[in-house]
Coordinates of C-alpha atoms and ligand atoms in Angstrom, one line a residue:
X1 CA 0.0 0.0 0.0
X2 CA 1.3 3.3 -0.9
X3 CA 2.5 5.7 2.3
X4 CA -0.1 8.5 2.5
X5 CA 1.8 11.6 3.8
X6 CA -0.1 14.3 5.0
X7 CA 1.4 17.7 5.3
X8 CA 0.3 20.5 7.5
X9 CA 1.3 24.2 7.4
X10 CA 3.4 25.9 10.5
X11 CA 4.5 29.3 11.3
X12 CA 7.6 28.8 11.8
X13 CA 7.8 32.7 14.4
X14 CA 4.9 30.9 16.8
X15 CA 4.1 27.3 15.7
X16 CA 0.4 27.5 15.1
X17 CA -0.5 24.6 12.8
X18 CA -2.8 25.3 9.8
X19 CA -4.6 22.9 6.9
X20 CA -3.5 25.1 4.5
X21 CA -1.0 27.5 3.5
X22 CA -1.8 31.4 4.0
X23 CA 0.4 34.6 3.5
X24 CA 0.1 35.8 6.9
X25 CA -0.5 33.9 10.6
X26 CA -3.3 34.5 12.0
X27 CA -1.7 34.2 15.6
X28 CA 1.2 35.9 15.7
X29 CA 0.5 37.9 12.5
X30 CA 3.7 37.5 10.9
X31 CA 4.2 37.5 7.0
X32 CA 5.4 35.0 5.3
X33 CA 6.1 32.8 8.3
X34 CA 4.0 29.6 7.1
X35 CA 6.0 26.7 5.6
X36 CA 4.5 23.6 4.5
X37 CA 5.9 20.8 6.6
X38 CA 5.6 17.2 5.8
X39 CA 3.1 15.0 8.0
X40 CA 3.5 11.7 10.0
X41 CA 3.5 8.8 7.4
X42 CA 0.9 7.1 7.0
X43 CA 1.1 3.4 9.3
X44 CA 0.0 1.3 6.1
X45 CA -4.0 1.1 7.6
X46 CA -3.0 -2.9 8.1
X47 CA -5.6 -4.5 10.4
X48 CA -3.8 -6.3 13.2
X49 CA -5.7 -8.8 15.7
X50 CA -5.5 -7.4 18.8
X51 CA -5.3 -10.5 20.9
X52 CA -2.3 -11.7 19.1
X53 CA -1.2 -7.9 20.1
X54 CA -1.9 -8.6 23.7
X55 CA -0.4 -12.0 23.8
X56 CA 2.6 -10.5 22.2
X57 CA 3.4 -8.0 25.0
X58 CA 2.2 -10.8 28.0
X59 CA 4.4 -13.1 26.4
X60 CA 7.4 -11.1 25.8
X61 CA 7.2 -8.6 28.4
X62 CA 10.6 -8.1 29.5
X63 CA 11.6 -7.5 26.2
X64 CA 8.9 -4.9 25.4
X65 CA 9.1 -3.5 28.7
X66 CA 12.2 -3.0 30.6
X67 CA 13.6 -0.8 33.4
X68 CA 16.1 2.2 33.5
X69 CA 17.6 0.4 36.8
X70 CA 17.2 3.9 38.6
X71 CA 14.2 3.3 41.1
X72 CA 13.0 7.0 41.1
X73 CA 12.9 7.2 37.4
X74 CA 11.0 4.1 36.9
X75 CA 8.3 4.3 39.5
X76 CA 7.5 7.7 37.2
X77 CA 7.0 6.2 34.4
X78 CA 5.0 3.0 36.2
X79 CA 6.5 -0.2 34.4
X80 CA 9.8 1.2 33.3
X81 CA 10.7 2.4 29.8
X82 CA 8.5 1.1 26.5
X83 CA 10.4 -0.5 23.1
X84 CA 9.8 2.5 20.9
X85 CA 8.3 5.1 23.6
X86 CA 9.3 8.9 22.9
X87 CA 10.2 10.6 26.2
X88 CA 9.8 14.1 26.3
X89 CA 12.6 15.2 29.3
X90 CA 11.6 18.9 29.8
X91 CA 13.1 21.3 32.7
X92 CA 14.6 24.5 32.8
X93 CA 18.8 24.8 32.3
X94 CA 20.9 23.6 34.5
X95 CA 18.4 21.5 36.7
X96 CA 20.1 18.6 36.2
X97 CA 18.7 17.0 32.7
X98 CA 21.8 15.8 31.4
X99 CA 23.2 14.9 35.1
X100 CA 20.4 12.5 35.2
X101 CA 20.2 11.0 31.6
X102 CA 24.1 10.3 32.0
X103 CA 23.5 8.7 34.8
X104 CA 21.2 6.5 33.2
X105 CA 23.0 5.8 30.5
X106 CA 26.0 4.4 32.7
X107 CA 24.1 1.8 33.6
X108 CA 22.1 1.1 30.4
X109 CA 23.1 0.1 26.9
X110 CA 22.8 3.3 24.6
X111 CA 23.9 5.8 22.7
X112 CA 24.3 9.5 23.9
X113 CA 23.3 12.1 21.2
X114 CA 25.7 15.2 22.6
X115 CA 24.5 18.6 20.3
X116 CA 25.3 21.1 23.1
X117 CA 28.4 19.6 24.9
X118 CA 31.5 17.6 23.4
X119 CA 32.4 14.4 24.5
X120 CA 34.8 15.6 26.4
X121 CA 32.9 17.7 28.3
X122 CA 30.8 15.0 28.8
X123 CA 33.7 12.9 29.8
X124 CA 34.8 15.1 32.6
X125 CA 30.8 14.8 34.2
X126 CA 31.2 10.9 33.9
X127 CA 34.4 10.7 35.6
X128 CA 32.4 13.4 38.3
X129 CA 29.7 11.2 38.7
X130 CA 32.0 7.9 38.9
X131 CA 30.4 6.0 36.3
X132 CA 32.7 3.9 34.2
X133 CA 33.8 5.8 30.9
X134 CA 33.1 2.6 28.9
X135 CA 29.8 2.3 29.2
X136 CA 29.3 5.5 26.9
X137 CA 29.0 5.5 23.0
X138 CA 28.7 9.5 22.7
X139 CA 27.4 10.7 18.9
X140 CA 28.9 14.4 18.5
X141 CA 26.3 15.7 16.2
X142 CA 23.1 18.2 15.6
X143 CA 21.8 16.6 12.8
X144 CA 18.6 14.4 12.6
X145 CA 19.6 12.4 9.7
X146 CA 23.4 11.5 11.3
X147 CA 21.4 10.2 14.1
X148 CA 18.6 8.1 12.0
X149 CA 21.7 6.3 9.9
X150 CA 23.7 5.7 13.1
X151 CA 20.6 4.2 15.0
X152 CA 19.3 2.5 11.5
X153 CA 22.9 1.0 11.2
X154 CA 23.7 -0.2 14.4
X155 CA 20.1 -2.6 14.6
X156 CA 18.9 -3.1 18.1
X157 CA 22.6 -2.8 19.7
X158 CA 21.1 0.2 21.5
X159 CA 18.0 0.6 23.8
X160 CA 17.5 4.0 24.8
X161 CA 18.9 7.3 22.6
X162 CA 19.4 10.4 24.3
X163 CA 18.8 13.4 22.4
X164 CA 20.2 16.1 23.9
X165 CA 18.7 18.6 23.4
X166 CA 16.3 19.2 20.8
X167 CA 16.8 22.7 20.7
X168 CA 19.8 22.3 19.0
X169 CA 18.7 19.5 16.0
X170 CA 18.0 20.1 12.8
X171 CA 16.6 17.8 10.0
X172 CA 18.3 18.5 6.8
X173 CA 16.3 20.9 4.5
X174 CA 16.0 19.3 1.4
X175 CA 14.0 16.5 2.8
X176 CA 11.9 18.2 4.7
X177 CA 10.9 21.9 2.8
X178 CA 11.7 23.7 5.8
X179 CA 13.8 25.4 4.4
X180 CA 17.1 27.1 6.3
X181 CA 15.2 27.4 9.5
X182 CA 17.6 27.4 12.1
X183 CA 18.1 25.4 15.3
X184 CA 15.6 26.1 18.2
X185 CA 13.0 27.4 15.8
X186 CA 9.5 25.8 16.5
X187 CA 9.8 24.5 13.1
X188 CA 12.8 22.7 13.3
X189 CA 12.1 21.6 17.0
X190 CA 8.3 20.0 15.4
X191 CA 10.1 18.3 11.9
X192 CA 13.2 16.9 14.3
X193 CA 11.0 15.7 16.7
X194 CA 8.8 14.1 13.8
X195 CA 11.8 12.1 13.1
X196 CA 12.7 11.1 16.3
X197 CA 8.8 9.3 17.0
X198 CA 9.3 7.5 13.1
X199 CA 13.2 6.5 13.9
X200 CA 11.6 5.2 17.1
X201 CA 8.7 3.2 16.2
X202 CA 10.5 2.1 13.1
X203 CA 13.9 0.6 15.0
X204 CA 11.9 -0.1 18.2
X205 CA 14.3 2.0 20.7
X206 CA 13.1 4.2 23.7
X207 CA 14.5 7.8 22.5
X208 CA 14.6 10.5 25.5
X209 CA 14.4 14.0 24.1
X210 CA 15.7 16.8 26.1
X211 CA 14.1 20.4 26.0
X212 CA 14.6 22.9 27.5
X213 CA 11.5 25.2 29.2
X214 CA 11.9 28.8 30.7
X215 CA 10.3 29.8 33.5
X216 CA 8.3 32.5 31.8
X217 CA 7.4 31.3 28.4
X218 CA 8.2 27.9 27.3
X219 CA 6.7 29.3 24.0
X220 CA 8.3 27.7 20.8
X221 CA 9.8 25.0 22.8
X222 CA 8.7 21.5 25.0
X223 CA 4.7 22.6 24.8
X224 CA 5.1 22.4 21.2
X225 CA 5.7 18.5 21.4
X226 CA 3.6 17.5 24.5
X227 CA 0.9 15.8 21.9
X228 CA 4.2 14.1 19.6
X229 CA 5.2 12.5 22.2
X230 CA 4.4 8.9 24.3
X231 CA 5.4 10.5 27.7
X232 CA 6.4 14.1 28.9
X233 CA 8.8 14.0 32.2
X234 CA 9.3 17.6 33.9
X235 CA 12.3 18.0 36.0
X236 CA 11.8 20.9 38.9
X237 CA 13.4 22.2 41.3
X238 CA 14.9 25.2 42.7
X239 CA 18.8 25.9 41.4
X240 CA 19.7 27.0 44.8
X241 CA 18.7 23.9 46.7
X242 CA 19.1 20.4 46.2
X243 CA 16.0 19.0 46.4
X244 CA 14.9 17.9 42.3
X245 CA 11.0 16.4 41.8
X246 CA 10.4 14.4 38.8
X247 CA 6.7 14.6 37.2
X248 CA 5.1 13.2 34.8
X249 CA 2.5 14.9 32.6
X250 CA 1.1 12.6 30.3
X251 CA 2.0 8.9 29.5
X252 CA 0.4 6.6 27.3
X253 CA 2.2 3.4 28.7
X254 CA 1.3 4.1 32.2
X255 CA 0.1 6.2 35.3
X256 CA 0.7 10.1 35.8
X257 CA 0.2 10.2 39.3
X258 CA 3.7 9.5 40.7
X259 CA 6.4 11.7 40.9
X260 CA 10.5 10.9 41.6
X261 CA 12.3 12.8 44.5
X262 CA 16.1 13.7 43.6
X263 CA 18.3 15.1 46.0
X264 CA 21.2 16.6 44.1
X265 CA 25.0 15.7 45.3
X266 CA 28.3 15.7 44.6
X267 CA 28.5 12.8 42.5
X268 CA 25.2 13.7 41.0
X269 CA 21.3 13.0 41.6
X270 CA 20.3 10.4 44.4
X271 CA 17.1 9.2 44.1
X272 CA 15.4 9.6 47.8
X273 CA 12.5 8.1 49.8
X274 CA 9.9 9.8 51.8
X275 CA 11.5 9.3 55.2
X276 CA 14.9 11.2 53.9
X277 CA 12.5 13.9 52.3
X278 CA 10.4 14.3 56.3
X279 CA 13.7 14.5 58.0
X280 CA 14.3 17.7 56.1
X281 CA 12.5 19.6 58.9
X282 CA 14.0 19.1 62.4
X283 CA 11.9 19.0 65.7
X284 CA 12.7 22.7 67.0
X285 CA 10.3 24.9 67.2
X286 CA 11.0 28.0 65.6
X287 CA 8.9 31.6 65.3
X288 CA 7.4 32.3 61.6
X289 CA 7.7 28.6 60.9
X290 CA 5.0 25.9 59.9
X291 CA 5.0 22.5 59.3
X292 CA 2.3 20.6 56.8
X293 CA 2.4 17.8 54.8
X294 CA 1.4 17.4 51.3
X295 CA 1.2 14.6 48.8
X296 CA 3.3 14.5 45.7
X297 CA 2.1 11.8 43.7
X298 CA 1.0 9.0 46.0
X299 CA 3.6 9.9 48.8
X300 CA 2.8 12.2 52.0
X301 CA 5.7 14.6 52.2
X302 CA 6.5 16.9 55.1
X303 CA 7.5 20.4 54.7
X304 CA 8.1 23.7 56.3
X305 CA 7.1 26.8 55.3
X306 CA 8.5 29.7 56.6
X307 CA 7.2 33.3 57.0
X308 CA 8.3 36.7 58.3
X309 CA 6.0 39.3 58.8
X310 CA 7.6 42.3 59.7
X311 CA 6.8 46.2 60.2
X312 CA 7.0 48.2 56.7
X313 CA 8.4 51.4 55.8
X314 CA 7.0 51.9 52.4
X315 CA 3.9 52.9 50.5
X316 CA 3.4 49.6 49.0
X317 CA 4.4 47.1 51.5
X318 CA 6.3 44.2 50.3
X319 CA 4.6 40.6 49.5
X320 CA 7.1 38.0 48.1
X321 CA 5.7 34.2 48.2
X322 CA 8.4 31.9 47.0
X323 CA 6.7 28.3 46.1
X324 CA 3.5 29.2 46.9
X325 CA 1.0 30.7 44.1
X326 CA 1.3 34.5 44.5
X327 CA -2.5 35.5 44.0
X328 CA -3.2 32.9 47.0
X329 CA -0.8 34.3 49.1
X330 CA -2.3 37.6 48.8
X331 CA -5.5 36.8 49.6
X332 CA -4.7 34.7 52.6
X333 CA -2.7 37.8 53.9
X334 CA -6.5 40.1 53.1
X335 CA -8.4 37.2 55.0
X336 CA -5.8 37.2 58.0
X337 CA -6.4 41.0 58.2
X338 CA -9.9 41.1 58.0
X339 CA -10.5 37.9 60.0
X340 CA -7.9 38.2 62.7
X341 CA -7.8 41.8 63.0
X342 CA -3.9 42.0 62.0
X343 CA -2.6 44.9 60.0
X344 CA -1.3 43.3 57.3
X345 CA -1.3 46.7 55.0
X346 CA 1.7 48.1 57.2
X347 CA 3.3 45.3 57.2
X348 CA 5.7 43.1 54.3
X349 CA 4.8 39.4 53.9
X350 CA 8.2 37.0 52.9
X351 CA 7.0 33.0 52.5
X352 CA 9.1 30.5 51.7
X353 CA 8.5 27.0 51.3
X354 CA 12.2 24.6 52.4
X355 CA 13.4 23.4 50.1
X356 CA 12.7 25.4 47.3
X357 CA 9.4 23.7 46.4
X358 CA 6.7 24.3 44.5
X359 CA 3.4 23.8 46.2
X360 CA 0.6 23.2 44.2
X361 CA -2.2 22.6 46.7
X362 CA -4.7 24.0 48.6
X363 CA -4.1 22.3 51.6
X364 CA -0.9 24.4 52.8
X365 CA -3.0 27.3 53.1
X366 CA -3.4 27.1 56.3
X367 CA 0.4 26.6 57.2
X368 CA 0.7 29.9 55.6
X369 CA -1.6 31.6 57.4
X370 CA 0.1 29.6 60.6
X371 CA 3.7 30.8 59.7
X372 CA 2.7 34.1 58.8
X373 CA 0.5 34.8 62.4
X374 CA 3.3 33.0 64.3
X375 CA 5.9 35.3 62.7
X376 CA 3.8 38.6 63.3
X377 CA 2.7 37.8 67.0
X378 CA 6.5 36.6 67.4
X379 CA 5.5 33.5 68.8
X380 CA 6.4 29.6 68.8
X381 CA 3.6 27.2 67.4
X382 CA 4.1 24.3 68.4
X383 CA 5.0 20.8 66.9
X384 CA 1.5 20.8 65.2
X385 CA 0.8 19.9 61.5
X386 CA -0.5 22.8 60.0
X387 CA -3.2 21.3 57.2
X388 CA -6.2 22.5 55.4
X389 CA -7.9 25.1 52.9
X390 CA -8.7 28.7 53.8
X391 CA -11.8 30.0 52.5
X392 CA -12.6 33.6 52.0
X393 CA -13.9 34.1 55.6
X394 CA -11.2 32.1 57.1
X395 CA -13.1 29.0 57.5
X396 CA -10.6 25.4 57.5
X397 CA -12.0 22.9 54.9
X398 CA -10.6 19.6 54.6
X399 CA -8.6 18.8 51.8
X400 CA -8.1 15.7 49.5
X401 CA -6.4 12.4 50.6
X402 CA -6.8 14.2 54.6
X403 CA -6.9 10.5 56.0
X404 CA -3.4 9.7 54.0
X405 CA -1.7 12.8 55.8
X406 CA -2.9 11.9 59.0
X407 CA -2.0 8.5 59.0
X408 CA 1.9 9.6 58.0
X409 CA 2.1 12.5 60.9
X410 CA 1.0 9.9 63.5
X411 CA 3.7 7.6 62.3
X412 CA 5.9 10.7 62.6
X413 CA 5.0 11.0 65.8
X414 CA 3.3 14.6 65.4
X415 CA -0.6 15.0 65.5
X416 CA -2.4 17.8 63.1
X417 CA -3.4 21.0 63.9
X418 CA -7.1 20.9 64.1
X419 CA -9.3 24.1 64.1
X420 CA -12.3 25.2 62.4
X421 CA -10.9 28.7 61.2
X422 CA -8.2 30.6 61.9
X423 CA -9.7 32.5 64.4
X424 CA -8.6 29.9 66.8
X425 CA -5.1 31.0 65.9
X426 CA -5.9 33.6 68.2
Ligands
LIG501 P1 23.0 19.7 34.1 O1 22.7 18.3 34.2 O2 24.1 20.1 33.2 O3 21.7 20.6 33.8 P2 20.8 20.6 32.5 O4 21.3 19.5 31.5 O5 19.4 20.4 33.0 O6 21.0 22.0 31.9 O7 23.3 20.1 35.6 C1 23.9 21.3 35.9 C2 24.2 21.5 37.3 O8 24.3 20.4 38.1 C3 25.4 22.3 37.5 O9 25.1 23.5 38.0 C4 26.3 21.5 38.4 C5 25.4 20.5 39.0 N1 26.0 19.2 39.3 C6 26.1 18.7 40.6 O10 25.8 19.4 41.5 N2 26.7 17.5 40.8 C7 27.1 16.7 39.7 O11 27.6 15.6 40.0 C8 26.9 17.2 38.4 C9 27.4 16.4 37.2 C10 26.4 18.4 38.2
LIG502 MG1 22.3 19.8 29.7

């Protein structure tokens, strides 16, 4: 059957996708920006009988499916790495993307696409990390096609590719009609990554792309691919601490729900449990400080936040929340005032989550609030866990998986903090 291949038309300024070529985009309403771009192929419309799939992957499991051999990694992406599964590895620079893949990579059979760093320099950050140099087969290139013949020649003697990074690949422009569109351009990210999920599927390897996201935009890059690919992987973290989370966004072969904990080290990222994460907070009790405990994926994990409230000297006092959502933060500091009667308006608001976290849940609300009141009344709290929502007129509500939490601060040996509203602060 002839290959049906379908092309679409991309701007190559913003990456909006249209069926059909116009002079001007409609988004970003550049001229002349739309190139045609060629399609996915077509997968030859053969009819397969799915229990024959079925028995295929029961039967032959461990050769379908196989693990990475790091433990945080794996529980991410719930049975380990697919034969020709397309990993989307997004984070911002210097998190610790390519710390992690080499890492992998020493202890799995593969071949490490370097386009931003030379094999030395990659070299040097083995011999850092103490893996064995021999384990590495390092392809020096930015260009798609070197890395379709070298995976196409070398049949099944590697597993996983590493692309790193995708921002700087291009596809070669004849084949393609991009035309000279240069590296980290939406269109050349798209048509490279295009490649990547056909050299995949066809050769049956697991390729890991890295991209790189900003913390502001992340326009023209990783977002782009999110629907190319089997599974997208976001690596977070603050750069000043050492604590990295692992997160999956979407997966096809498996669950999203889990995340990996990284703690980052002198001979690179260890992979830490929940008990190592809880220790992170010791037992003193300190003023403008508040334990709660959230759950990342299916794990409880204990954390501190910290707040200083102190007097202000300016117009506009100050209100810097780092890790917690910065419209939330403000309104808990307008429900503290109006509820507990504190002047917030002369005062600046500092909260900080340990750590350098980012919390995304409703249930350390009230540890704010907590921290924040025991840093303006200049007073110890106690070793309560500080759990639960705010609402607008500083009523507590109970939050998801409450039972969970409780179960891990008993075993802690700490009990929650249980009030209706935070007028019992008081
Ligand atoms: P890197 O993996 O190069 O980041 P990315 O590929 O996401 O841009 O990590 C860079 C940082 O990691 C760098 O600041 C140094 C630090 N690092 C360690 O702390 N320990 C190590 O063993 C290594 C290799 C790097
Ligand atoms: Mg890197």
């Amino acid at each position: 059957m002839k290959k049906v291949k379908e092309s679409v038309f991309v701007c190559s300024n913003c990456g909006n996708e249209y069926s059909k070529w116009m002079g001007q985009c409609v988004a970003c309403k550049e001229w002349n920006s739309i190139k045609e771009v060629r399609g996915l192929g077509s997968k030859g419309g053969k009819v397969k009988r799915l229990e024959s799939e079925v028995k295929k992957i029961t039967e032959g499991q461990s050769e379908i499916c196989f693990l990475s051999k790091i433990p945080e990694f794996d529980r991410v992406l719930g049975k380990g790495l697919v034969q020709g599964q397309v990993i989307l590895f997004a984070g911002e620079p210097g998190i610790g993307k390519s710390t992690l893949l080499t890492q992998i990579m020493g202890i799995n059979t593969g071949l490490y696409v370097a386009g931003e760093e030379s094999a030395d320099q990659i070299g040097l950050r083995v011999k850092r990390l103490k893996l064995k140099a021999e384990n590495y087969d390092i392809l020096e290139t930015n260009s798609i096609e070197e890395i379709e013949a070298k995976v196409s020649r070398t049949k099944n003697q590697y597993k996983i590719v590493v692309v790193d990074s995708i921002q700087m690949m291009v596809t070669d422009e004849k084949s393609n009609g991009v035309g000279a569109w240069t590296a980290g351009s939406p269109g050349q990210i798209r048509e490279s990554t295009f490649k990547l999920v056909e050299l995949a599927k066809r050769e049956k390897v697991v390729i890991i792309i890295v991209g790189h996201v900003t913390k502001e935009g992340e326009i023209a890059g990783p977002k782009l691919l999110e629907h190319m690919v089997d599974t997208v992987l976001y690596f977070e973290g603050d750069k000043n601490s050492d604590l990295r989370i692992l997160r999956c966004v979407k997966n096809r072969f498996g669950p999203t729900d889990e995340v990996g904990i990284f703690k980052m080290e002198e001979t690179g990222l260890r992979g830490i449990g929940t008990d190592e994460i809880n220790l992170v907070n010791n037992n003193e009790e300190k003023v403008g400080s508040a334990i709660t405990i959230l759950i990342e994926g299916t794990r409880p994990m204990m954390v501190e936040i910290q707040a200083l409230v102190t007097e202000s000297y300016s117009q506009m006092p100050k209100r810097i929340f780092s890790g917690v959502d910065f419209n939330r933060g403000q309104l808990l500091v307008a429900v503290m005032q109006k509820v507990l009667g504190i002047p917030m308006y002369q005062n600046d608001v500092f909260v900080m989550v340990t750590g350098g976290l980012k919390i995304d849940d409703t249930g350390v609300d009230l540890a704010v609030v907590a921290a924040m009141y025991s840093s303006y009344k200049n007073k110890v709290l106690g070793k309560k866990v500080w759990v639960g929502e705010v609402s607008l007129l500083g009523e507590v509500r109970e939050v998801r998986q409450y039972e969970k939490r409780i179960k891990e601060v008993k075993a802690l040996g700490r009990e929650m903090a249980e009030i209706n509203n935070i007028r019992e602060l008081k």
